[in-house]
PDB file of C-alpha atoms and ligand atoms in Angstrom:
ATOM      1  CA  UNK A   1       8.584 -21.539   2.742  1.00 78.00           C
ATOM      2  CA  UNK A   2      11.589 -19.514   3.838  1.00 95.00           C
ATOM      3  CA  UNK A   3      11.101 -16.997   1.066  1.00 98.00           C
ATOM      4  CA  UNK A   4       9.032 -13.654   2.106  1.00 98.00           C
ATOM      5  CA  UNK A   5       7.763 -10.877  -0.025  1.00 99.00           C
ATOM      6  CA  UNK A   6       8.748  -7.220   1.117  1.00 99.00           C
ATOM      7  CA  UNK A   7       6.829  -4.287  -0.041  1.00 99.00           C
ATOM      8  CA  UNK A   8       7.708  -0.820   0.309  1.00 99.00           C
ATOM      9  CA  UNK A   9       5.128   1.768   0.097  1.00 99.00           C
ATOM     10  CA  UNK A  10       6.696   4.886  -1.196  1.00 98.00           C
ATOM     11  CA  UNK A  11       4.801   7.910  -0.619  1.00 98.00           C
ATOM     12  CA  UNK A  12       1.030   7.340   0.172  1.00 98.00           C
ATOM     13  CA  UNK A  13      -1.261  10.032   0.979  1.00 97.00           C
ATOM     14  CA  UNK A  14      -1.310  10.241   4.520  1.00 97.00           C
ATOM     15  CA  UNK A  15       1.950  12.154   5.097  1.00 98.00           C
ATOM     16  CA  UNK A  16       2.694  15.446   3.830  1.00 98.00           C
ATOM     17  CA  UNK A  17       5.833  17.139   2.857  1.00 98.00           C
ATOM     18  CA  UNK A  18       6.098  19.292   6.033  1.00 98.00           C
ATOM     19  CA  UNK A  19       6.678  16.076   8.037  1.00 98.00           C
ATOM     20  CA  UNK A  20       9.759  14.749   6.541  1.00 98.00           C
ATOM     21  CA  UNK A  21      11.943  16.254   3.568  1.00 98.00           C
ATOM     22  CA  UNK A  22      12.712  12.647   2.692  1.00 98.00           C
ATOM     23  CA  UNK A  23       8.919  11.880   1.394  1.00 98.00           C
ATOM     24  CA  UNK A  24       9.126  11.488  -2.253  1.00 98.00           C
ATOM     25  CA  UNK A  25       6.855  13.639  -4.200  1.00 98.00           C
ATOM     26  CA  UNK A  26       8.229  14.201  -7.750  1.00 98.00           C
ATOM     27  CA  UNK A  27       8.101  11.458 -10.442  1.00 98.00           C
ATOM     28  CA  UNK A  28      11.909  11.406 -10.508  1.00 98.00           C
ATOM     29  CA  UNK A  29      12.309  10.819  -6.770  1.00 98.00           C
ATOM     30  CA  UNK A  30       9.723   8.161  -6.707  1.00 99.00           C
ATOM     31  CA  UNK A  31      11.738   6.444  -9.501  1.00 99.00           C
ATOM     32  CA  UNK A  32      14.693   6.489  -7.732  1.00 98.00           C
ATOM     33  CA  UNK A  33      12.979   5.136  -4.683  1.00 98.00           C
ATOM     34  CA  UNK A  34      11.475   2.218  -6.428  1.00 99.00           C
ATOM     35  CA  UNK A  35      15.132   1.195  -7.659  1.00 99.00           C
ATOM     36  CA  UNK A  36      16.704   1.636  -4.090  1.00 98.00           C
ATOM     37  CA  UNK A  37      13.931  -0.353  -2.666  1.00 99.00           C
ATOM     38  CA  UNK A  38      14.456  -3.000  -5.393  1.00 98.00           C
ATOM     39  CA  UNK A  39      18.324  -3.126  -4.394  1.00 98.00           C
ATOM     40  CA  UNK A  40      17.381  -3.432  -0.711  1.00 98.00           C
ATOM     41  CA  UNK A  41      15.391  -6.517  -1.170  1.00 98.00           C
ATOM     42  CA  UNK A  42      12.243  -5.168  -2.058  1.00 99.00           C
ATOM     43  CA  UNK A  43       9.918  -7.255  -4.642  1.00 99.00           C
ATOM     44  CA  UNK A  44       7.031  -4.882  -4.721  1.00 99.00           C
ATOM     45  CA  UNK A  45       6.800  -1.067  -4.808  1.00 99.00           C
ATOM     46  CA  UNK A  46       3.164   0.113  -3.825  1.00 98.00           C
ATOM     47  CA  UNK A  47       2.620   3.241  -5.897  1.00 98.00           C
ATOM     48  CA  UNK A  48       0.886   6.940  -5.210  1.00 98.00           C
ATOM     49  CA  UNK A  49       1.572   9.864  -7.190  1.00 98.00           C
ATOM     50  CA  UNK A  50       1.634  13.684  -6.096  1.00 98.00           C
ATOM     51  CA  UNK A  51       1.628  16.936  -7.773  1.00 98.00           C
ATOM     52  CA  UNK A  52       5.354  17.436  -8.187  1.00 98.00           C
ATOM     53  CA  UNK A  53       5.211  21.100  -6.932  1.00 98.00           C
ATOM     54  CA  UNK A  54       3.133  20.989  -3.958  1.00 98.00           C
ATOM     55  CA  UNK A  55       3.265  17.309  -3.169  1.00 98.00           C
ATOM     56  CA  UNK A  56      -0.678  17.118  -3.016  1.00 98.00           C
ATOM     57  CA  UNK A  57      -1.690  13.581  -3.899  1.00 97.00           C
ATOM     58  CA  UNK A  58      -3.319  13.209  -6.979  1.00 96.00           C
ATOM     59  CA  UNK A  59      -4.160  10.700  -9.761  1.00 96.00           C
ATOM     60  CA  UNK A  60      -2.297  11.954 -12.576  1.00 97.00           C
ATOM     61  CA  UNK A  61      -2.105   9.122 -15.251  1.00 97.00           C
ATOM     62  CA  UNK A  62       0.880  10.793 -16.902  1.00 98.00           C
ATOM     63  CA  UNK A  63       2.788  10.804 -13.956  1.00 98.00           C
ATOM     64  CA  UNK A  64       1.931   7.124 -13.190  1.00 98.00           C
ATOM     65  CA  UNK A  65       2.930   6.292 -16.497  1.00 98.00           C
ATOM     66  CA  UNK A  66       6.245   8.187 -16.493  1.00 98.00           C
ATOM     67  CA  UNK A  67       7.129   6.289 -13.267  1.00 98.00           C
ATOM     68  CA  UNK A  68       6.048   2.865 -14.412  1.00 98.00           C
ATOM     69  CA  UNK A  69       7.979   3.175 -17.690  1.00 98.00           C
ATOM     70  CA  UNK A  70      11.262   4.236 -16.212  1.00 98.00           C
ATOM     71  CA  UNK A  71      11.253   1.735 -13.155  1.00 98.00           C
ATOM     72  CA  UNK A  72      10.690  -1.086 -15.656  1.00 98.00           C
ATOM     73  CA  UNK A  73      13.515  -0.054 -17.562  1.00 98.00           C
ATOM     74  CA  UNK A  74      15.588  -0.055 -14.489  1.00 98.00           C
ATOM     75  CA  UNK A  75      14.508  -3.043 -12.467  1.00 98.00           C
ATOM     76  CA  UNK A  76      12.025  -5.911 -12.434  1.00 98.00           C
ATOM     77  CA  UNK A  77      10.326  -4.733  -9.057  1.00 99.00           C
ATOM     78  CA  UNK A  78       6.576  -5.380  -9.204  1.00 99.00           C
ATOM     79  CA  UNK A  79       4.319  -2.230  -9.171  1.00 99.00           C
ATOM     80  CA  UNK A  80       1.390  -2.322  -7.128  1.00 98.00           C
ATOM     81  CA  UNK A  81      -0.559   0.963  -7.839  1.00 98.00           C
ATOM     82  CA  UNK A  82      -3.194   2.307  -5.510  1.00 98.00           C
ATOM     83  CA  UNK A  83      -6.803   2.502  -5.988  1.00 98.00           C
ATOM     84  CA  UNK A  84      -7.296   4.123  -2.544  1.00 96.00           C
ATOM     85  CA  UNK A  85      -5.714   7.431  -4.104  1.00 88.00           C
ATOM     86  CA  UNK A  86      -5.786  10.519  -1.954  1.00 88.00           C
ATOM     87  CA  UNK A  87      -8.559  11.196   0.618  1.00 87.00           C
ATOM     88  CA  UNK A  88     -11.653  12.431  -1.130  1.00 89.00           C
ATOM     89  CA  UNK A  89     -10.405  11.765  -4.648  1.00 91.00           C
ATOM     90  CA  UNK A  90     -13.456  10.963  -6.690  1.00 89.00           C
ATOM     91  CA  UNK A  91     -14.127   7.297  -6.830  1.00 88.00           C
ATOM     92  CA  UNK A  92     -13.929   6.893 -10.726  1.00 90.00           C
ATOM     93  CA  UNK A  93     -10.289   8.306 -10.819  1.00 93.00           C
ATOM     94  CA  UNK A  94      -8.884   6.181  -8.225  1.00 95.00           C
ATOM     95  CA  UNK A  95      -9.301   3.060 -10.369  1.00 97.00           C
ATOM     96  CA  UNK A  96      -8.194   4.475 -13.766  1.00 97.00           C
ATOM     97  CA  UNK A  97      -4.439   3.376 -13.365  1.00 98.00           C
ATOM     98  CA  UNK A  98      -5.788  -0.291 -13.467  1.00 98.00           C
ATOM     99  CA  UNK A  99      -7.083   0.046 -17.171  1.00 97.00           C
ATOM    100  CA  UNK A 100      -4.701   2.427 -18.366  1.00 98.00           C
ATOM    101  CA  UNK A 101      -1.478   0.706 -17.095  1.00 98.00           C
ATOM    102  CA  UNK A 102      -2.976  -2.931 -16.940  1.00 98.00           C
ATOM    103  CA  UNK A 103      -0.394  -3.508 -14.026  1.00 98.00           C
ATOM    104  CA  UNK A 104       0.340  -6.578 -12.343  1.00 98.00           C
ATOM    105  CA  UNK A 105      -1.018  -5.732  -9.049  1.00 98.00           C
ATOM    106  CA  UNK A 106      -3.459  -2.924  -7.621  1.00 98.00           C
ATOM    107  CA  UNK A 107      -4.728  -2.317  -4.227  1.00 98.00           C
ATOM    108  CA  UNK A 108      -8.237  -2.940  -3.468  1.00 98.00           C
ATOM    109  CA  UNK A 109      -9.645  -1.032  -0.073  1.00 98.00           C
ATOM    110  CA  UNK A 110     -11.924  -4.027   1.269  1.00 98.00           C
ATOM    111  CA  UNK A 111     -14.458  -1.680   3.039  1.00 98.00           C
ATOM    112  CA  UNK A 112     -15.364   1.853   4.114  1.00 98.00           C
ATOM    113  CA  UNK A 113     -13.912   3.283   7.218  1.00 98.00           C
ATOM    114  CA  UNK A 114     -13.340   6.546   8.999  1.00 98.00           C
ATOM    115  CA  UNK A 115      -9.867   7.396   7.832  1.00 97.00           C
ATOM    116  CA  UNK A 116      -8.709   9.704  10.361  1.00 97.00           C
ATOM    117  CA  UNK A 117      -5.413  11.944  10.026  1.00 97.00           C
ATOM    118  CA  UNK A 118      -6.331  14.910  11.874  1.00 97.00           C
ATOM    119  CA  UNK A 119      -4.776  13.653  15.179  1.00 95.00           C
ATOM    120  CA  UNK A 120      -1.245  14.004  13.545  1.00 94.00           C
ATOM    121  CA  UNK A 121      -1.756  17.426  12.102  1.00 96.00           C
ATOM    122  CA  UNK A 122      -0.617  18.704  15.716  1.00 92.00           C
ATOM    123  CA  UNK A 123       2.739  17.267  15.177  1.00 90.00           C
ATOM    124  CA  UNK A 124       3.947  19.810  12.437  1.00 96.00           C
ATOM    125  CA  UNK A 125       5.582  22.832  13.570  1.00 94.00           C
ATOM    126  CA  UNK A 126       5.689  24.848  10.158  1.00 97.00           C
ATOM    127  CA  UNK A 127       3.825  24.027   7.118  1.00 98.00           C
ATOM    128  CA  UNK A 128       5.455  24.025   3.786  1.00 98.00           C
ATOM    129  CA  UNK A 129       2.177  23.991   1.576  1.00 98.00           C
ATOM    130  CA  UNK A 130      -0.955  25.579   2.082  1.00 98.00           C
ATOM    131  CA  UNK A 131      -3.002  22.286   1.479  1.00 98.00           C
ATOM    132  CA  UNK A 132      -1.479  20.232   4.076  1.00 98.00           C
ATOM    133  CA  UNK A 133      -3.189  21.532   7.190  1.00 98.00           C
ATOM    134  CA  UNK A 134      -6.743  21.458   5.964  1.00 98.00           C
ATOM    135  CA  UNK A 135      -6.181  18.134   4.162  1.00 97.00           C
ATOM    136  CA  UNK A 136      -5.056  16.439   7.541  1.00 98.00           C
ATOM    137  CA  UNK A 137      -7.641  18.547   9.901  1.00 98.00           C
ATOM    138  CA  UNK A 138     -10.610  17.556   7.361  1.00 97.00           C
ATOM    139  CA  UNK A 139     -10.252  14.216   8.049  1.00 97.00           C
ATOM    140  CA  UNK A 140     -12.113  14.522  11.631  1.00 98.00           C
ATOM    141  CA  UNK A 141     -15.352  14.485   9.164  1.00 97.00           C
ATOM    142  CA  UNK A 142     -13.900  12.143   6.519  1.00 95.00           C
ATOM    143  CA  UNK A 143     -15.402   8.627   5.393  1.00 96.00           C
ATOM    144  CA  UNK A 144     -13.091   6.412   3.025  1.00 97.00           C
ATOM    145  CA  UNK A 145     -15.471   5.375   0.717  1.00 96.00           C
ATOM    146  CA  UNK A 146     -15.438   1.706  -0.531  1.00 97.00           C
ATOM    147  CA  UNK A 147     -18.769   0.532  -0.928  1.00 97.00           C
ATOM    148  CA  UNK A 148     -19.718  -2.846  -2.227  1.00 98.00           C
ATOM    149  CA  UNK A 149     -20.663  -1.479  -5.558  1.00 97.00           C
ATOM    150  CA  UNK A 150     -17.454   0.235  -5.663  1.00 96.00           C
ATOM    151  CA  UNK A 151     -15.568  -3.023  -4.810  1.00 97.00           C
ATOM    152  CA  UNK A 152     -17.358  -4.880  -7.489  1.00 97.00           C
ATOM    153  CA  UNK A 153     -16.926  -2.072 -10.099  1.00 96.00           C
ATOM    154  CA  UNK A 154     -13.218  -2.022  -9.096  1.00 97.00           C
ATOM    155  CA  UNK A 155     -12.595  -5.906  -9.103  1.00 98.00           C
ATOM    156  CA  UNK A 156     -14.343  -6.031 -12.471  1.00 97.00           C
ATOM    157  CA  UNK A 157     -11.791  -3.531 -13.867  1.00 97.00           C
ATOM    158  CA  UNK A 158      -8.835  -5.051 -12.282  1.00 98.00           C
ATOM    159  CA  UNK A 159      -9.490  -8.401 -13.456  1.00 98.00           C
ATOM    160  CA  UNK A 160     -10.607  -7.661 -16.965  1.00 98.00           C
ATOM    161  CA  UNK A 161      -7.274  -5.800 -16.941  1.00 98.00           C
ATOM    162  CA  UNK A 162      -5.207  -8.883 -16.276  1.00 98.00           C
ATOM    163  CA  UNK A 163      -4.341  -7.175 -12.709  1.00 98.00           C
ATOM    164  CA  UNK A 164      -4.734  -8.870  -9.495  1.00 98.00           C
ATOM    165  CA  UNK A 165      -6.089  -7.173  -6.363  1.00 98.00           C
ATOM    166  CA  UNK A 166      -4.216  -6.487  -2.974  1.00 99.00           C
ATOM    167  CA  UNK A 167      -6.946  -6.611  -0.507  1.00 99.00           C
ATOM    168  CA  UNK A 168      -6.394  -3.641   2.052  1.00 98.00           C
ATOM    169  CA  UNK A 169      -8.067  -5.153   5.497  1.00 98.00           C
ATOM    170  CA  UNK A 170      -8.259  -2.197   8.112  1.00 98.00           C
ATOM    171  CA  UNK A 171     -10.324  -3.909  10.192  1.00 98.00           C
ATOM    172  CA  UNK A 172     -12.239  -7.393  10.997  1.00 98.00           C
ATOM    173  CA  UNK A 173     -15.467  -6.770   9.084  1.00 98.00           C
ATOM    174  CA  UNK A 174     -13.596  -6.310   5.930  1.00 98.00           C
ATOM    175  CA  UNK A 175     -12.761 -10.057   5.934  1.00 98.00           C
ATOM    176  CA  UNK A 176     -16.278 -10.487   6.012  1.00 98.00           C
ATOM    177  CA  UNK A 177     -16.857  -8.382   2.948  1.00 98.00           C
ATOM    178  CA  UNK A 178     -14.390 -10.219   1.264  1.00 98.00           C
ATOM    179  CA  UNK A 179     -15.655 -13.416   1.973  1.00 98.00           C
ATOM    180  CA  UNK A 180     -18.972 -12.520   0.639  1.00 98.00           C
ATOM    181  CA  UNK A 181     -17.295 -11.311  -2.409  1.00 98.00           C
ATOM    182  CA  UNK A 182     -15.652 -14.550  -2.737  1.00 98.00           C
ATOM    183  CA  UNK A 183     -18.765 -16.562  -2.265  1.00 98.00           C
ATOM    184  CA  UNK A 184     -20.639 -14.613  -5.127  1.00 98.00           C
ATOM    185  CA  UNK A 185     -17.899 -15.052  -7.252  1.00 98.00           C
ATOM    186  CA  UNK A 186     -16.839 -11.288  -7.530  1.00 98.00           C
ATOM    187  CA  UNK A 187     -13.455 -11.618  -5.999  1.00 98.00           C
ATOM    188  CA  UNK A 188     -11.385 -14.489  -7.505  1.00 98.00           C
ATOM    189  CA  UNK A 189      -8.590 -16.951  -5.993  1.00 98.00           C
ATOM    190  CA  UNK A 190      -5.860 -16.828  -5.123  1.00 98.00           C
ATOM    191  CA  UNK A 191      -6.128 -14.313  -2.409  1.00 98.00           C
ATOM    192  CA  UNK A 192      -3.676 -11.707  -1.375  1.00 99.00           C
ATOM    193  CA  UNK A 193      -4.383  -9.654   1.727  1.00 99.00           C
ATOM    194  CA  UNK A 194      -2.497  -6.652   3.080  1.00 99.00           C
ATOM    195  CA  UNK A 195      -3.552  -6.199   6.927  1.00 99.00           C
ATOM    196  CA  UNK A 196      -3.163  -2.513   7.616  1.00 98.00           C
ATOM    197  CA  UNK A 197      -3.078  -1.903  11.257  1.00 98.00           C
ATOM    198  CA  UNK A 198      -3.012   0.988  13.464  1.00 98.00           C
ATOM    199  CA  UNK A 199      -5.053   3.609  11.263  1.00 98.00           C
ATOM    200  CA  UNK A 200      -7.526   5.730  13.447  1.00 98.00           C
ATOM    201  CA  UNK A 201     -10.780   4.244  12.325  1.00 98.00           C
ATOM    202  CA  UNK A 202      -9.364   0.940  11.926  1.00 98.00           C
ATOM    203  CA  UNK A 203      -8.101  -1.814  13.851  1.00 98.00           C
ATOM    204  CA  UNK A 204      -5.240  -0.812  16.706  1.00 98.00           C
ATOM    205  CA  UNK A 205      -1.787  -2.446  15.903  1.00 98.00           C
ATOM    206  CA  UNK A 206      -1.244  -5.287  18.288  1.00 98.00           C
ATOM    207  CA  UNK A 207      -0.186  -8.710  18.223  1.00 98.00           C
ATOM    208  CA  UNK A 208      -3.093  -9.833  19.449  1.00 98.00           C
ATOM    209  CA  UNK A 209      -5.228  -8.068  16.864  1.00 98.00           C
ATOM    210  CA  UNK A 210      -3.014  -9.663  14.163  1.00 98.00           C
ATOM    211  CA  UNK A 211      -3.526 -13.076  15.458  1.00 98.00           C
ATOM    212  CA  UNK A 212      -7.133 -12.524  15.571  1.00 98.00           C
ATOM    213  CA  UNK A 213      -7.161 -11.102  12.135  1.00 98.00           C
ATOM    214  CA  UNK A 214      -5.385 -14.078  10.377  1.00 98.00           C
ATOM    215  CA  UNK A 215      -7.137 -16.580  12.493  1.00 98.00           C
ATOM    216  CA  UNK A 216     -10.464 -14.977  11.361  1.00 98.00           C
ATOM    217  CA  UNK A 217      -9.414 -14.938   7.718  1.00 98.00           C
ATOM    218  CA  UNK A 218      -8.349 -18.631   7.911  1.00 98.00           C
ATOM    219  CA  UNK A 219     -11.790 -19.261   8.964  1.00 98.00           C
ATOM    220  CA  UNK A 220     -13.725 -17.294   6.828  1.00 98.00           C
ATOM    221  CA  UNK A 221     -11.526 -17.327   3.490  1.00 98.00           C
ATOM    222  CA  UNK A 222      -9.542 -20.395   3.797  1.00 98.00           C
ATOM    223  CA  UNK A 223      -6.448 -20.233   1.731  1.00 98.00           C
ATOM    224  CA  UNK A 224      -4.500 -16.956   1.055  1.00 98.00           C
ATOM    225  CA  UNK A 225      -1.416 -15.183   1.413  1.00 98.00           C
ATOM    226  CA  UNK A 226      -0.908 -12.253   3.503  1.00 99.00           C
ATOM    227  CA  UNK A 227       1.383  -9.288   4.462  1.00 99.00           C
ATOM    228  CA  UNK A 228       1.281  -6.792   7.141  1.00 99.00           C
ATOM    229  CA  UNK A 229       1.870  -3.057   7.546  1.00 98.00           C
ATOM    230  CA  UNK A 230       1.159  -0.877  10.446  1.00 98.00           C
ATOM    231  CA  UNK A 231       1.303   2.927  10.980  1.00 98.00           C
ATOM    232  CA  UNK A 232       4.178   4.857  12.602  1.00 97.00           C
ATOM    233  CA  UNK A 233       6.147   3.090  15.355  1.00 98.00           C
ATOM    234  CA  UNK A 234       4.166  -0.178  15.125  1.00 98.00           C
ATOM    235  CA  UNK A 235       5.777  -0.698  11.737  1.00 98.00           C
ATOM    236  CA  UNK A 236       8.832  -2.812  12.310  1.00 98.00           C
ATOM    237  CA  UNK A 237       7.106  -4.934  15.152  1.00 98.00           C
ATOM    238  CA  UNK A 238       3.932  -5.848  13.381  1.00 98.00           C
ATOM    239  CA  UNK A 239       6.053  -6.531  10.204  1.00 99.00           C
ATOM    240  CA  UNK A 240       8.195  -8.884  12.383  1.00 98.00           C
ATOM    241  CA  UNK A 241       5.011 -10.447  13.682  1.00 98.00           C
ATOM    242  CA  UNK A 242       3.898 -11.325  10.165  1.00 98.00           C
ATOM    243  CA  UNK A 243       7.158 -12.841   9.272  1.00 98.00           C
ATOM    244  CA  UNK A 244       6.953 -15.220  12.242  1.00 98.00           C
ATOM    245  CA  UNK A 245       3.373 -16.176  11.834  1.00 98.00           C
ATOM    246  CA  UNK A 246       4.451 -16.893   7.965  1.00 98.00           C
ATOM    247  CA  UNK A 247       3.476 -13.874   6.453  1.00 98.00           C
ATOM    248  CA  UNK A 248       4.686 -11.135   4.323  1.00 99.00           C
ATOM    249  CA  UNK A 249       5.787  -7.573   5.164  1.00 99.00           C
ATOM    250  CA  UNK A 250       5.349  -4.039   4.051  1.00 99.00           C
ATOM    251  CA  UNK A 251       7.263  -1.158   5.115  1.00 99.00           C
ATOM    252  CA  UNK A 252       7.649   2.375   3.440  1.00 98.00           C
ATOM    253  CA  UNK A 253       7.144   6.143   4.292  1.00 98.00           C
ATOM    254  CA  UNK A 254       3.409   5.811   3.256  1.00 98.00           C
ATOM    255  CA  UNK A 255       3.379   3.930   6.713  1.00 98.00           C
ATOM    256  CA  UNK A 256       6.198   5.374   8.655  1.00 98.00           C
ATOM    257  CA  UNK A 257       8.701   8.160   8.251  1.00 98.00           C
ATOM    258  CA  UNK A 258      11.105   6.582  10.645  1.00 98.00           C
ATOM    259  CA  UNK A 259      13.899   3.970  10.623  1.00 98.00           C
ATOM    260  CA  UNK A 260      14.162   3.979  14.666  1.00 97.00           C
ATOM    261  CA  UNK A 261      13.128   5.918  17.246  1.00 97.00           C
ATOM    262  CA  UNK A 262      13.343   9.759  16.589  1.00 96.00           C
ATOM    263  CA  UNK A 263      15.387   8.965  13.119  1.00 98.00           C
ATOM    264  CA  UNK A 264      13.630   9.864  10.067  1.00 98.00           C
ATOM    265  CA  UNK A 265      14.296   7.107   7.231  1.00 98.00           C
ATOM    266  CA  UNK A 266      16.098   8.931   4.346  1.00 98.00           C
ATOM    267  CA  UNK A 267      14.788   6.272   2.057  1.00 98.00           C
ATOM    268  CA  UNK A 268      11.896   3.454   2.353  1.00 99.00           C
ATOM    269  CA  UNK A 269      15.055   1.362   1.296  1.00 99.00           C
ATOM    270  CA  UNK A 270      16.535   1.813   4.782  1.00 98.00           C
ATOM    271  CA  UNK A 271      13.255   0.108   6.265  1.00 99.00           C
ATOM    272  CA  UNK A 272      13.255  -2.631   3.613  1.00 99.00           C
ATOM    273  CA  UNK A 273      17.003  -3.004   4.876  1.00 98.00           C
ATOM    274  CA  UNK A 274      15.866  -3.213   8.332  1.00 98.00           C
ATOM    275  CA  UNK A 275      13.318  -5.814   7.964  1.00 98.00           C
ATOM    276  CA  UNK A 276      15.361  -7.672   5.601  1.00 98.00           C
ATOM    277  CA  UNK A 277      18.055  -7.973   8.386  1.00 98.00           C
ATOM    278  CA  UNK A 278      15.356  -9.075  10.895  1.00 98.00           C
ATOM    279  CA  UNK A 279      13.705 -11.475   8.370  1.00 98.00           C
ATOM    280  CA  UNK A 280      17.602 -12.745   8.134  1.00 98.00           C
ATOM    281  CA  UNK A 281      17.948 -13.431  12.022  1.00 98.00           C
ATOM    282  CA  UNK A 282      14.704 -15.500  11.483  1.00 98.00           C
ATOM    283  CA  UNK A 283      16.050 -17.702   8.682  1.00 98.00           C
ATOM    284  CA  UNK A 284      13.931 -15.774   6.238  1.00 98.00           C
ATOM    285  CA  UNK A 285      15.224 -14.732   2.642  1.00 98.00           C
ATOM    286  CA  UNK A 286      13.689 -11.971   0.729  1.00 98.00           C
ATOM    287  CA  UNK A 287      11.687 -13.021  -2.303  1.00 98.00           C
ATOM    288  CA  UNK A 288      12.757 -11.985  -5.630  1.00 98.00           C
ATOM    289  CA  UNK A 289      10.108 -10.054  -8.027  1.00 98.00           C
ATOM    290  CA  UNK A 290       9.892 -13.383  -9.970  1.00 98.00           C
ATOM    291  CA  UNK A 291       9.558 -15.521  -7.068  1.00 98.00           C
ATOM    292  CA  UNK A 292       6.863 -13.185  -5.480  1.00 98.00           C
ATOM    293  CA  UNK A 293       5.172 -13.242  -8.973  1.00 98.00           C
ATOM    294  CA  UNK A 294       4.633 -17.060  -8.588  1.00 98.00           C
ATOM    295  CA  UNK A 295       3.722 -16.888  -4.994  1.00 98.00           C
ATOM    296  CA  UNK A 296       1.148 -14.123  -5.578  1.00 98.00           C
ATOM    297  CA  UNK A 297       0.068 -15.709  -9.152  1.00 98.00           C
ATOM    298  CA  UNK A 298       0.823 -12.604 -11.233  1.00 98.00           C
ATOM    299  CA  UNK A 299       0.849 -12.437 -14.844  1.00 98.00           C
ATOM    300  CA  UNK A 300       4.370 -11.228 -15.225  1.00 98.00           C
ATOM    301  CA  UNK A 301       6.024  -7.908 -16.312  1.00 98.00           C
ATOM    302  CA  UNK A 302       5.931  -8.817 -19.964  1.00 98.00           C
ATOM    303  CA  UNK A 303       2.015  -8.331 -20.018  1.00 98.00           C
ATOM    304  CA  UNK A 304       1.654  -4.886 -18.584  1.00 98.00           C
ATOM    305  CA  UNK A 305       0.682  -1.900 -20.791  1.00 98.00           C
ATOM    306  CA  UNK A 306       3.767   0.344 -20.064  1.00 98.00           C
TER     307      UNK A 306
HETATM  308  N1  KMH B   1      -4.947   6.672   0.522  1.00 54.83           N
HETATM  309  C1  KMH B   1      -5.580   6.001   1.697  1.00 54.83           C
HETATM  310  C2  KMH B   1      -6.654   6.745   2.191  1.00 54.83           C
HETATM  311  C3  KMH B   1      -4.360   2.236  -0.885  1.00 54.83           C
HETATM  312  O1  KMH B   1      -3.200   2.586  -1.355  1.00 54.83           O
HETATM  313  O2  KMH B   1      -5.284   1.544  -1.137  1.00 54.83           O
HETATM  314  C4  KMH B   1      -5.575   4.558   1.751  1.00 54.83           C
HETATM  315  C5  KMH B   1      -4.567   4.018   1.164  1.00 54.83           C
HETATM  316  C6  KMH B   1      -4.772   2.471   0.342  1.00 54.83           C
HETATM  317  O3  KMH B   1      -3.533   4.168   0.366  1.00 54.83           O
HETATM  318 ZN1   ZN B   2      -1.324   3.360  -0.345  1.00 54.83          ZN
END
């Protein structure tokens, strides 16, 4: 297969507006970003939403809907909605988007971890908004909760709404969690994994670790499709490693604000263009959204509730 799925994670809940003027925060900015990503060869946009005035990540269902409807009107990109949300978002709020929009794809974080961002707070010289510094510094004492009960409840809701989960794997033990969920029939095949490397609290970003994760997953899970994303400067190298290993790749400002050393990306689409170019050098082509739907076994844009 020489087709690869390129995802862009448009804004996330890690970076804050003071870190880059290009981080999209309003619905309009997020819509434009999704369309640009689609034009650059992205098949999937991973969507979080934020308060348009302050940029604080939230789970506002009307903003999700506004983005979903307008992006669908303008292009056929697959929308993958977060069920991770912002740090500290109540668990029941995080999954609402799956039942409201009945999307094709949502994230499903495959275990709990220390999700630490306090070490990046020091990089910011001047804060634009009051919430940013305590939000980041508070993560020294933060656990991102994804218990077996939460995973089961989320999966029940995701499948009941015809959506598919993209399993976010931050460390090796999470493969074990997923193997258990599959064995118990709580998780269903086909399986799509997103290996997330380089979060403080998760597995470090290295090629050895990526090979180890894929190998462990093959032994424990068998058949699956996988994609790779990595924090900061590791983004493009780890994505390239994934392409060589037969995987897909996720870029975007959620994971890295830069397009090359010291150069802020003006859009996630710049990062998509970069990894698509590298893929081209490797003889690989971007899958269209419809090709990605087939590869991942998604229900199709005509079956969503937006
Ligand atoms: N919000 C982060 C804690 C996801 O989208 O599901 C994790 C995250 C993963 O962004
Ligand atoms: Zn996310």
